């Protein structure tokens, strides 16, 4: 028992160093992972799909896809997994860590780039390095998908307007024959720089284990 | 509201004639204000004498001695009160004008300081004239008339998202911080008063409870002062909302402490029971105030649902309901400020969805106007009351108070931040803490509360007032003046001036959903989960009740998009249409640059469409594009060289021309045999007419319909508005038409009325119509003429 515990602890420590979580947070997330996977070693898309709270989310598919996207693993691979293990799960979660008081300006910049990259990958489904008009339209359509017929009609107009805005801001002077291929990562960074991603794109990861506090009630 | 300092005088030195005239006018108003009360004092006596004489003459024998008929008479008493009020308001407004004539001064000294100085001067003048200074900072006047507009303005335009995100922090500062300040200052003051046993000191008479009362009065950060100073320094949103939110929410604490200590200062002791009651009272005051405000807010939102036929009184509902919320809360001794904030914040999203664009502008400008005048008056009155008020200067008391205020604030902020940072994700840095501590300004509320004290219970009332005024002056002058250079020195992040773009809005929404999803996957119910739940509840139930018609189903993103397009359309029209690009970054990018060149495969839609051969399409598109570009250029040269008219009219002409063009095109299309099975939309349907409005001159480039279906349902002034209409037809006929189009020339026919507007028309165009009608339908007393007026620009 003692040996296996130290082994898990050292594994946690290793993961903690790589992803930046604290060992307590990793332990909690591991518990959650076990719950989602039904105590297996890997989770599939079906596992995530079955979370009831996600049913109301308009971009549920994209979120689940992001977990299985190899590009989010910081390993320069492309494509997608069929199933992911805890390590990959953790890597994806690490994109949502907040900056701390000790984060320097350069680290904040790197953090922001990383988060923007995550978003970019979510939009760029065919992995050609740009978000084309079709892909952007898809994004807006999904966002408005829960709003019925009004949403679908307006989605196209909104996506076109947004694309126009990106093009105007980044490449102001285009000849009438030029074609704006799509939003590159640099352009993407440029248009979202006002949002301060490093302070907005994060969730609170618990240091305390709350699942036991819920008196065994099986939650999502 | 103090606007940014700017030089109106291009020369910079020496004043031009109009400005001298303005200064002279101000001096005259000054004199008038001080002399007239003199006149008022003297004239009644004279008139009284006259009356007496008349009576004496008239009574014996009823011999009416006929005196000369008064051709010109001076009856000041008749109009005294409204006249003096108007005079004060006029003075305040002229002051605001005057400050910006001296650009250097207004950039160094914040407006509040200048206004207090003016108040001192006016008070001094009145005192010199020997008159009694009117009790201008009378507490009833202040709390019932001067304060509500400022708070309503703040509450209605409160940025909800940052406020809610930081609510925990704000509450900590407001409640715990104010309590700490009150007890620390009160307690230490009492201690200081008790020492110095050697010299007999009037301060020895001070008991603990009055000291605590004084501490509670002086400890609250004042929203008026904070607004006045922070408005000019443009710091980042987080700090602004923290300090400002604190100043708003500490009202509940102040109310409870004030009443508690005032009650028991008479009795002399406070028991534990009283303490418990105090806590309960605080919860009642705070939550009760919010509840009262929310109820009135919902009532107001519900009322605004039915105002589609009487648009002119829409702003009135907003103001009256809010004011009644404030008064109702004050009636129950609940926190009026919190009621007002809750009312404004609750009703705003629903009211904005219901009212017309003009009403929205009216509300905005009235609120800004009232709050600006109120704020100016408050500071002037502070100055006047300083000159007037009975003062009892006590060096020890006053200096100790000032020092203790500063020290208490710093310790409070640092200590609380340490605790808060354990729970915050985005921590507060030392710089942030400094600004929060330094921004803790005191103002007129403290003074009015002190003024309310009963002299019998509090014999040292004058000393209190003097100390309060000193602290207020110190914070407003010293801290107010130095905060701007300090912000520069510390390189605190400033407010981002960038306009909200559609991309940011899309991604804000996207992020919201993403973070909610990740939280759900993680399995704990965090901040985003509850926000999402609230949003869904709002969408499902509340919006249906409170928002009229189809707009209740409109998602936020679409509403934002429409608002933006409207703004662009209005900007375009105001800028003279076509000549100036409305976008912030002038660019030549147009829709054609974004659309993919390759034609998409024909989708099996309900309407079968034939495909044009690819080469032909290219050719046609090129022709159309060049045609329109040439047209655009021709229009421009027409504007600049041929016609000598003002840009407004030019833009008008531009729009009409483009409208004309489209009408001709469509007519020709209709005449041609229907190649397609698609029924062409009637040329006067509301959608077609809306389609002609270009929010963007670039929009007139031809766009390759991505799905090939000429969709009719376009949104108000979308960039692709005219294009989706009958695209295929135009491709075919364009080559034949182009010569004819060029010869069209400049026919200025009045725009055809969209007759489809009144008829219900197609059901799917209905909701678009409603949007259109809401934008435009603001009928004045004579509905017809006003609608005529609105027509030309937004058909």
mmCIF file of C-alpha atoms in Angstrom, chain B residues 211 256 337 344 347 399 472 474 561 587 598 609 628 722 745:
data_model
loop_
_atom_site.group_PDB
_atom_site.id
_atom_site.type_symbol
_atom_site.label_atom_id
_atom_site.label_comp_id
_atom_site.label_asym_id
_atom_site.label_seq_id
_atom_site.Cartn_x
_atom_site.Cartn_y
_atom_site.Cartn_z
ATOM 1 C CA UNK B 211 -17.191 59.347 19.138
ATOM 2 C CA UNK B 256 -27.523 51.327 10.269
ATOM 3 C CA UNK B 337 -29.097 54.228 -2.519
ATOM 4 C CA UNK B 344 -31.773 50.871 -12.361
ATOM 5 C CA UNK B 347 -34.927 47.402 -15.268
ATOM 6 C CA UNK B 399 -5.771 66.790 13.076
ATOM 7 C CA UNK B 472 -13.782 66.410 3.145
ATOM 8 C CA UNK B 474 -8.507 67.354 2.619
ATOM 9 C CA UNK B 561 -25.187 43.031 -33.698
ATOM 10 C CA UNK B 587 -9.803 50.264 -45.171
ATOM 11 C CA UNK B 598 -15.018 29.255 -55.973
ATOM 12 C CA UNK B 609 -31.518 26.962 -59.094
ATOM 13 C CA UNK B 628 -20.394 49.999 -58.905
ATOM 14 C CA UNK B 722 -28.462 44.571 -51.106
ATOM 15 C CA UNK B 745 -28.013 60.024 -64.288
#
